[in-house]
mmCIF file of C-alpha atoms and ligand atoms in Angstrom:
data_model
loop_
_atom_site.group_PDB
_atom_site.id
_atom_site.type_symbol
_atom_site.label_atom_id
_atom_site.label_comp_id
_atom_site.label_asym_id
_atom_site.label_seq_id
_atom_site.Cartn_x
_atom_site.Cartn_y
_atom_site.Cartn_z
ATOM 1 C CA MET Z 1 -127.516 78.941 157.498
ATOM 2 C CA THR Z 2 -130.491 77.931 159.561
ATOM 3 C CA GLY Z 3 -132.877 79.596 161.946
ATOM 4 C CA THR Z 4 -136.068 81.749 161.600
ATOM 5 C CA ALA Z 5 -134.609 84.952 160.190
ATOM 6 C CA TRP Z 6 -133.077 82.906 157.304
ATOM 7 C CA GLN Z 7 -136.124 81.055 156.592
ATOM 8 C CA ASP Z 8 -138.020 84.353 156.434
ATOM 9 C CA PHE Z 9 -135.431 85.805 154.113
ATOM 10 C CA LEU Z 10 -135.595 82.663 151.862
ATOM 11 C CA GLN Z 11 -139.476 83.235 151.908
ATOM 12 C CA ARG Z 12 -139.164 86.781 150.830
ATOM 13 C CA LEU Z 13 -136.559 85.964 148.085
ATOM 14 C CA ALA Z 14 -139.019 83.306 146.592
ATOM 15 C CA THR Z 15 -142.105 85.520 146.684
ATOM 16 C CA ALA Z 16 -140.407 88.724 145.481
ATOM 17 C CA ARG Z 17 -141.184 89.733 141.790
ATOM 18 C CA GLN Z 18 -137.752 91.161 141.146
ATOM 19 C CA LEU Z 19 -134.393 90.787 142.843
ATOM 20 C CA ARG Z 20 -131.477 93.187 142.314
ATOM 21 C CA LEU Z 21 -128.602 90.672 142.956
ATOM 22 C CA PHE Z 22 -125.191 92.376 143.574
ATOM 23 C CA LEU Z 23 -122.479 89.785 143.502
ATOM 24 C CA ASP Z 24 -118.761 90.270 144.297
ATOM 25 C CA TYR Z 25 -116.503 87.762 142.197
ATOM 26 C CA ASP Z 26 -113.320 86.701 144.201
ATOM 27 C CA GLY Z 27 -113.942 85.113 147.597
ATOM 28 C CA THR Z 28 -117.735 85.062 146.999
ATOM 29 C CA LEU Z 29 -118.740 83.516 143.630
ATOM 30 C CA ALA Z 30 -115.323 81.857 143.120
ATOM 31 C CA ASP Z 31 -112.218 81.017 145.294
ATOM 32 C CA PHE Z 32 -109.368 83.229 145.091
ATOM 33 C CA ALA Z 33 -107.212 82.652 141.828
ATOM 34 C CA PRO Z 34 -103.721 81.569 142.612
ATOM 35 C CA SER Z 35 -102.621 84.878 141.130
ATOM 36 C CA PRO Z 36 -104.493 88.105 140.292
ATOM 37 C CA ASP Z 37 -103.399 88.046 136.624
ATOM 38 C CA VAL Z 38 -104.867 84.347 136.151
ATOM 39 C CA ILE Z 39 -108.184 84.763 134.406
ATOM 40 C CA GLN Z 40 -109.544 81.222 134.640
ATOM 41 C CA GLN Z 41 -113.318 80.931 133.391
ATOM 42 C CA ASP Z 42 -115.371 78.608 135.356
ATOM 43 C CA PRO Z 43 -117.851 76.904 133.242
ATOM 44 C CA GLU Z 44 -120.169 75.813 136.023
ATOM 45 C CA LEU Z 45 -120.213 79.388 137.317
ATOM 46 C CA ILE Z 46 -120.942 80.884 133.986
ATOM 47 C CA SER Z 47 -123.711 78.499 133.371
ATOM 48 C CA LEU Z 48 -125.545 79.275 136.607
ATOM 49 C CA LEU Z 49 -125.243 83.015 136.168
ATOM 50 C CA TYR Z 50 -126.275 82.723 132.393
ATOM 51 C CA ARG Z 51 -129.358 80.942 133.457
ATOM 52 C CA LEU Z 52 -130.099 83.278 136.225
ATOM 53 C CA ALA Z 53 -129.494 86.450 134.063
ATOM 54 C CA ALA Z 54 -131.911 85.005 131.561
ATOM 55 C CA ARG Z 55 -134.570 85.208 134.024
ATOM 56 C CA ASP Z 56 -137.074 88.297 134.478
ATOM 57 C CA LYS Z 57 -136.869 87.982 138.032
ATOM 58 C CA PHE Z 58 -133.059 88.215 138.517
ATOM 59 C CA LEU Z 59 -131.293 91.477 137.741
ATOM 60 C CA LEU Z 60 -127.542 90.429 138.296
ATOM 61 C CA ALA Z 61 -124.769 92.952 138.897
ATOM 62 C CA VAL Z 62 -121.373 91.558 139.428
ATOM 63 C CA VAL Z 63 -119.259 94.292 141.400
ATOM 64 C CA SER Z 64 -115.600 93.449 141.637
ATOM 65 C CA GLY Z 65 -112.353 95.233 142.247
ATOM 66 C CA ARG Z 66 -111.078 93.498 139.058
ATOM 67 C CA SER Z 67 -110.899 95.405 135.895
ATOM 68 C CA LEU Z 68 -114.056 95.491 133.704
ATOM 69 C CA GLN Z 69 -111.904 93.841 131.027
ATOM 70 C CA HIS Z 70 -111.122 90.796 133.347
ATOM 71 C CA LEU Z 71 -114.732 90.430 134.371
ATOM 72 C CA ARG Z 72 -115.694 90.377 130.759
ATOM 73 C CA GLU Z 73 -113.359 87.606 130.143
ATOM 74 C CA LEU Z 74 -114.490 85.639 133.275
ATOM 75 C CA LEU Z 75 -118.118 86.237 132.492
ATOM 76 C CA PRO Z 76 -118.271 86.224 128.708
ATOM 77 C CA PHE Z 77 -122.070 86.949 128.129
ATOM 78 C CA LYS Z 78 -124.601 89.698 128.049
ATOM 79 C CA GLY Z 79 -127.515 90.089 130.175
ATOM 80 C CA MET Z 80 -125.616 91.217 133.609
ATOM 81 C CA LEU Z 81 -124.448 94.284 134.747
ATOM 82 C CA LEU Z 82 -120.640 94.113 135.192
ATOM 83 C CA ALA Z 83 -118.969 96.813 137.437
ATOM 84 C CA GLY Z 84 -115.262 96.749 137.366
ATOM 85 C CA THR Z 85 -112.710 98.466 139.542
ATOM 86 C CA TYR Z 86 -115.090 98.912 142.480
ATOM 87 C CA GLY Z 87 -117.950 100.077 140.047
ATOM 88 C CA LEU Z 88 -115.696 102.944 138.370
ATOM 89 C CA GLU Z 89 -116.364 101.184 134.835
ATOM 90 C CA MET Z 90 -119.580 99.533 133.962
ATOM 91 C CA GLN Z 91 -121.098 97.293 131.314
ATOM 92 C CA LEU Z 92 -124.755 97.290 131.095
ATOM 93 C CA PRO Z 93 -126.723 94.150 130.240
ATOM 94 C CA ASP Z 94 -127.099 95.166 126.638
ATOM 95 C CA GLY Z 95 -123.226 95.492 126.205
ATOM 96 C CA THR Z 96 -122.912 99.397 126.491
ATOM 97 C CA CYS Z 97 -120.128 100.638 128.683
ATOM 98 C CA HIS Z 98 -119.317 103.564 130.537
ATOM 99 C CA ALA Z 99 -117.156 104.995 133.212
ATOM 100 C CA VAL Z 100 -117.438 107.510 136.020
ATOM 101 C CA LEU Z 101 -113.956 109.234 135.292
ATOM 102 C CA THR Z 102 -112.000 109.463 132.166
ATOM 103 C CA LEU Z 103 -108.592 107.766 132.044
ATOM 104 C CA GLU Z 104 -106.990 111.039 131.325
ATOM 105 C CA GLN Z 105 -108.042 112.117 134.957
ATOM 106 C CA VAL Z 106 -106.215 108.963 136.228
ATOM 107 C CA ARG Z 107 -103.270 107.764 134.287
ATOM 108 C CA PRO Z 108 -100.888 110.819 135.066
ATOM 109 C CA THR Z 109 -100.910 109.840 138.723
ATOM 110 C CA MET Z 110 -100.528 105.961 137.839
ATOM 111 C CA GLU Z 111 -97.729 106.640 135.506
ATOM 112 C CA ARG Z 112 -95.815 108.465 138.084
ATOM 113 C CA VAL Z 113 -96.284 105.738 140.638
ATOM 114 C CA LYS Z 114 -95.736 102.880 138.297
ATOM 115 C CA PRO Z 115 -91.971 103.123 137.705
ATOM 116 C CA ARG Z 116 -91.229 103.764 141.288
ATOM 117 C CA TRP Z 117 -93.159 100.558 142.372
ATOM 118 C CA GLN Z 118 -91.435 98.742 139.528
ATOM 119 C CA GLN Z 119 -88.139 99.780 140.868
ATOM 120 C CA LEU Z 120 -88.973 98.552 144.541
ATOM 121 C CA LEU Z 121 -89.812 95.194 142.975
ATOM 122 C CA ASP Z 122 -86.539 94.685 141.224
ATOM 123 C CA GLY Z 123 -85.093 91.418 142.366
ATOM 124 C CA GLN Z 124 -87.830 90.747 144.887
ATOM 125 C CA TYR Z 125 -89.572 87.362 144.759
ATOM 126 C CA GLY Z 126 -93.171 86.755 145.181
ATOM 127 C CA PHE Z 127 -94.631 90.113 144.155
ATOM 128 C CA PHE Z 128 -96.723 91.056 141.352
ATOM 129 C CA LEU Z 129 -97.611 94.603 140.178
ATOM 130 C CA GLU Z 130 -100.978 94.724 138.539
ATOM 131 C CA ASP Z 131 -102.050 97.798 136.480
ATOM 132 C CA LYS Z 132 -105.724 97.951 136.149
ATOM 133 C CA GLY Z 133 -105.838 100.939 134.104
ATOM 134 C CA TRP Z 134 -107.776 103.098 136.768
ATOM 135 C CA ALA Z 135 -105.769 101.749 139.658
ATOM 136 C CA LEU Z 136 -102.433 100.069 140.594
ATOM 137 C CA ALA Z 137 -102.123 97.237 142.792
ATOM 138 C CA LEU Z 138 -99.238 95.642 144.347
ATOM 139 C CA HIS Z 139 -99.875 91.849 145.446
ATOM 140 C CA ALA Z 140 -97.365 90.064 147.764
ATOM 141 C CA ARG Z 141 -99.152 86.827 148.219
ATOM 142 C CA PHE Z 142 -96.146 84.719 147.601
ATOM 143 C CA ALA Z 143 -93.547 86.842 149.191
ATOM 144 C CA THR Z 144 -92.332 86.205 152.935
ATOM 145 C CA LEU Z 145 -94.275 88.307 155.356
ATOM 146 C CA GLU Z 146 -91.362 90.326 156.167
ATOM 147 C CA ASP Z 147 -90.380 91.048 152.615
ATOM 148 C CA ALA Z 148 -94.056 91.980 151.886
ATOM 149 C CA GLN Z 149 -94.144 94.524 154.956
ATOM 150 C CA ARG Z 150 -90.764 95.962 153.928
ATOM 151 C CA VAL Z 151 -91.549 96.466 150.236
ATOM 152 C CA LEU Z 152 -95.125 97.489 150.634
ATOM 153 C CA SER Z 153 -94.340 100.114 153.304
ATOM 154 C CA ALA Z 154 -91.630 101.667 150.949
ATOM 155 C CA ALA Z 155 -94.068 101.468 148.042
ATOM 156 C CA ARG Z 156 -96.520 103.433 150.206
ATOM 157 C CA ASN Z 157 -94.127 105.804 151.174
ATOM 158 C CA GLU Z 158 -93.268 106.462 147.524
ATOM 159 C CA VAL Z 159 -96.873 107.144 146.903
ATOM 160 C CA GLU Z 160 -97.290 109.486 149.811
ATOM 161 C CA ALA Z 161 -94.190 111.503 148.546
ATOM 162 C CA LEU Z 162 -95.761 112.053 145.377
ATOM 163 C CA SER Z 163 -98.821 113.322 147.187
ATOM 164 C CA PRO Z 164 -101.563 112.148 144.805
ATOM 165 C CA GLY Z 165 -104.258 114.284 146.254
ATOM 166 C CA PRO Z 166 -107.631 113.771 147.472
ATOM 167 C CA ALA Z 167 -108.930 112.166 144.423
ATOM 168 C CA PHE Z 168 -107.031 109.171 145.155
ATOM 169 C CA ALA Z 169 -107.303 106.585 148.028
ATOM 170 C CA ILE Z 170 -104.433 104.009 149.146
ATOM 171 C CA GLU Z 171 -105.497 100.751 150.614
ATOM 172 C CA HIS Z 172 -102.800 98.983 152.512
ATOM 173 C CA ARG Z 173 -103.379 95.399 154.003
ATOM 174 C CA PRO Z 174 -100.456 92.893 154.927
ATOM 175 C CA ARG Z 175 -99.917 91.599 151.559
ATOM 176 C CA PHE Z 176 -101.659 94.320 149.256
ATOM 177 C CA LEU Z 177 -101.339 97.649 148.457
ATOM 178 C CA GLU Z 178 -103.407 99.684 145.991
ATOM 179 C CA ILE Z 179 -103.777 103.276 144.827
ATOM 180 C CA TYR Z 180 -107.109 103.997 143.081
ATOM 181 C CA PRO Z 181 -109.498 106.860 142.600
ATOM 182 C CA VAL Z 182 -111.969 107.625 145.343
ATOM 183 C CA GLU Z 183 -114.621 107.349 143.111
ATOM 184 C CA ALA Z 184 -113.849 103.601 142.702
ATOM 185 C CA ASN Z 185 -116.234 102.765 145.705
ATOM 186 C CA LYS Z 186 -118.609 99.916 145.798
ATOM 187 C CA ARG Z 187 -121.054 101.891 147.832
ATOM 188 C CA ARG Z 188 -121.304 104.846 145.493
ATOM 189 C CA SER Z 189 -121.389 102.213 142.733
ATOM 190 C CA ILE Z 190 -124.205 100.351 144.178
ATOM 191 C CA GLU Z 191 -126.141 103.806 145.036
ATOM 192 C CA ARG Z 192 -125.781 104.571 141.184
ATOM 193 C CA ILE Z 193 -127.043 101.183 139.936
ATOM 194 C CA LEU Z 194 -130.010 101.297 142.514
ATOM 195 C CA ALA Z 195 -130.833 104.788 141.265
ATOM 196 C CA GLN Z 196 -130.076 104.520 137.584
ATOM 197 C CA HIS Z 197 -130.489 100.876 136.654
ATOM 198 C CA THR Z 198 -132.924 99.147 138.953
ATOM 199 C CA PRO Z 199 -136.611 99.144 138.797
ATOM 200 C CA PRO Z 200 -137.910 100.793 142.223
ATOM 201 C CA LYS Z 201 -139.693 97.878 143.426
ATOM 202 C CA ALA Z 202 -136.994 95.259 142.850
ATOM 203 C CA LEU Z 203 -135.595 93.819 146.172
ATOM 204 C CA PRO Z 204 -131.709 94.473 146.447
ATOM 205 C CA VAL Z 205 -129.396 91.806 147.976
ATOM 206 C CA PHE Z 206 -125.569 91.937 148.201
ATOM 207 C CA ALA Z 207 -123.227 89.139 148.802
ATOM 208 C CA GLY Z 208 -119.604 89.898 149.290
ATOM 209 C CA ASP Z 209 -116.449 88.931 151.439
ATOM 210 C CA ASP Z 210 -114.372 92.009 152.477
ATOM 211 C CA ALA Z 211 -114.250 95.427 153.600
ATOM 212 C CA HIS Z 212 -115.024 97.131 150.187
ATOM 213 C CA ASP Z 213 -118.250 94.882 150.264
ATOM 214 C CA GLU Z 214 -119.136 96.037 153.856
ATOM 215 C CA GLU Z 215 -118.965 99.631 152.364
ATOM 216 C CA ALA Z 216 -121.645 98.635 149.938
ATOM 217 C CA PHE Z 217 -123.803 96.695 152.465
ATOM 218 C CA SER Z 218 -124.753 100.021 153.898
ATOM 219 C CA ALA Z 219 -126.285 101.133 150.620
ATOM 220 C CA VAL Z 220 -128.253 98.088 150.334
ATOM 221 C CA LEU Z 221 -129.449 98.119 153.867
ATOM 222 C CA ASP Z 222 -130.439 101.799 153.568
ATOM 223 C CA ALA Z 223 -132.512 100.842 150.411
ATOM 224 C CA GLY Z 224 -134.288 97.988 152.566
ATOM 225 C CA GLY Z 225 -132.278 95.207 151.113
ATOM 226 C CA TYR Z 226 -130.512 92.250 152.540
ATOM 227 C CA CYS Z 227 -126.946 91.473 152.686
ATOM 228 C CA ILE Z 228 -124.735 88.080 152.964
ATOM 229 C CA ARG Z 229 -121.172 88.079 154.226
ATOM 230 C CA ILE Z 230 -119.099 85.212 153.004
ATOM 231 C CA SER Z 231 -116.594 84.173 155.757
ATOM 232 C CA ARG Z 232 -115.464 81.010 156.987
ATOM 233 C CA GLU Z 233 -114.727 82.665 160.450
ATOM 234 C CA PRO Z 234 -117.397 84.521 162.549
ATOM 235 C CA VAL Z 235 -116.754 88.133 161.537
ATOM 236 C CA GLU Z 236 -117.968 91.484 162.457
ATOM 237 C CA THR Z 237 -120.328 92.605 159.757
ATOM 238 C CA ARG Z 238 -123.178 94.702 158.877
ATOM 239 C CA ALA Z 239 -124.604 91.780 156.737
ATOM 240 C CA GLN Z 240 -127.743 90.084 158.348
ATOM 241 C CA PHE Z 241 -126.529 86.862 157.118
ATOM 242 C CA GLN Z 242 -123.306 84.785 156.557
ATOM 243 C CA LEU Z 243 -122.432 81.841 154.318
ATOM 244 C CA GLU Z 244 -118.891 80.213 154.731
ATOM 245 C CA THR Z 245 -117.560 79.731 151.163
ATOM 246 C CA PRO Z 246 -118.159 80.486 147.322
ATOM 247 C CA ALA Z 247 -119.563 76.881 147.069
ATOM 248 C CA GLN Z 248 -122.247 77.626 149.683
ATOM 249 C CA MET Z 249 -122.928 80.854 147.873
ATOM 250 C CA ARG Z 250 -123.452 78.900 144.552
ATOM 251 C CA GLN Z 251 -125.813 76.416 146.370
ATOM 252 C CA TRP Z 252 -127.802 79.586 147.561
ATOM 253 C CA LEU Z 253 -127.898 80.767 143.991
ATOM 254 C CA THR Z 254 -128.968 77.319 142.648
ATOM 255 C CA TRP Z 255 -131.483 77.242 145.409
ATOM 256 C CA LEU Z 256 -132.741 80.824 144.168
ATOM 257 C CA GLU Z 257 -132.993 79.618 140.637
ATOM 258 C CA ASN Z 258 -135.379 76.823 141.662
ATOM 259 C CA ALA Z 259 -137.378 78.662 144.392
HETATM 260 MG MG1 MG F 1 -114.196 89.499 147.193
#
């Protein structure tokens, strides 16, 4: 990024006393894993975030659609806030955990959906059913687009036939289907983190790469903060700034560390 606005932004970051840094994980801090069940620690990223988290200036919060357990394994150190399942479950910097809902409110619905989805995947190639505890996701990254469309549409019909009710939302993309509690929402999560876990004077900044992050951008903009969208292509976004890749994102974080 270049330009006056970007330079002003960097200046603001350099001089701010404290920054609340909200960071998405996949597609923002790291390239997408080959499969969502792959948990591959990235020593370079761990070291970078560990150093940032150790400084009083940086209040780090990694906010991801991954389960909290995955995030803990990817980033195995304290000092950061980890918000999993779009913020439904959280680990505070001191290691204490809490969740917005109880699993008892969620599991009965998931247990009804899961066997039906499993049945649809029987004999199919290129699909992966991920049980996040709080959510169920059907990935079709390695299926043909035709198979993906057919199976995910059938899976969506199965969910709708079960009428899970207004407490649950469905996300359906060409190669992805997920059922999750509406409380699992990055915007709500960011509002909670700002209200309950952030000093009022800390400047909020959010970096993310998809539609869930766009929801969260609104909360950060409302709080007078800044947003960075990660995308290789020009994209319609609420964010003031854009970086192209996780590699550029890491360069920016390294710049922050030394600013
Ligand atoms: Mg992402």
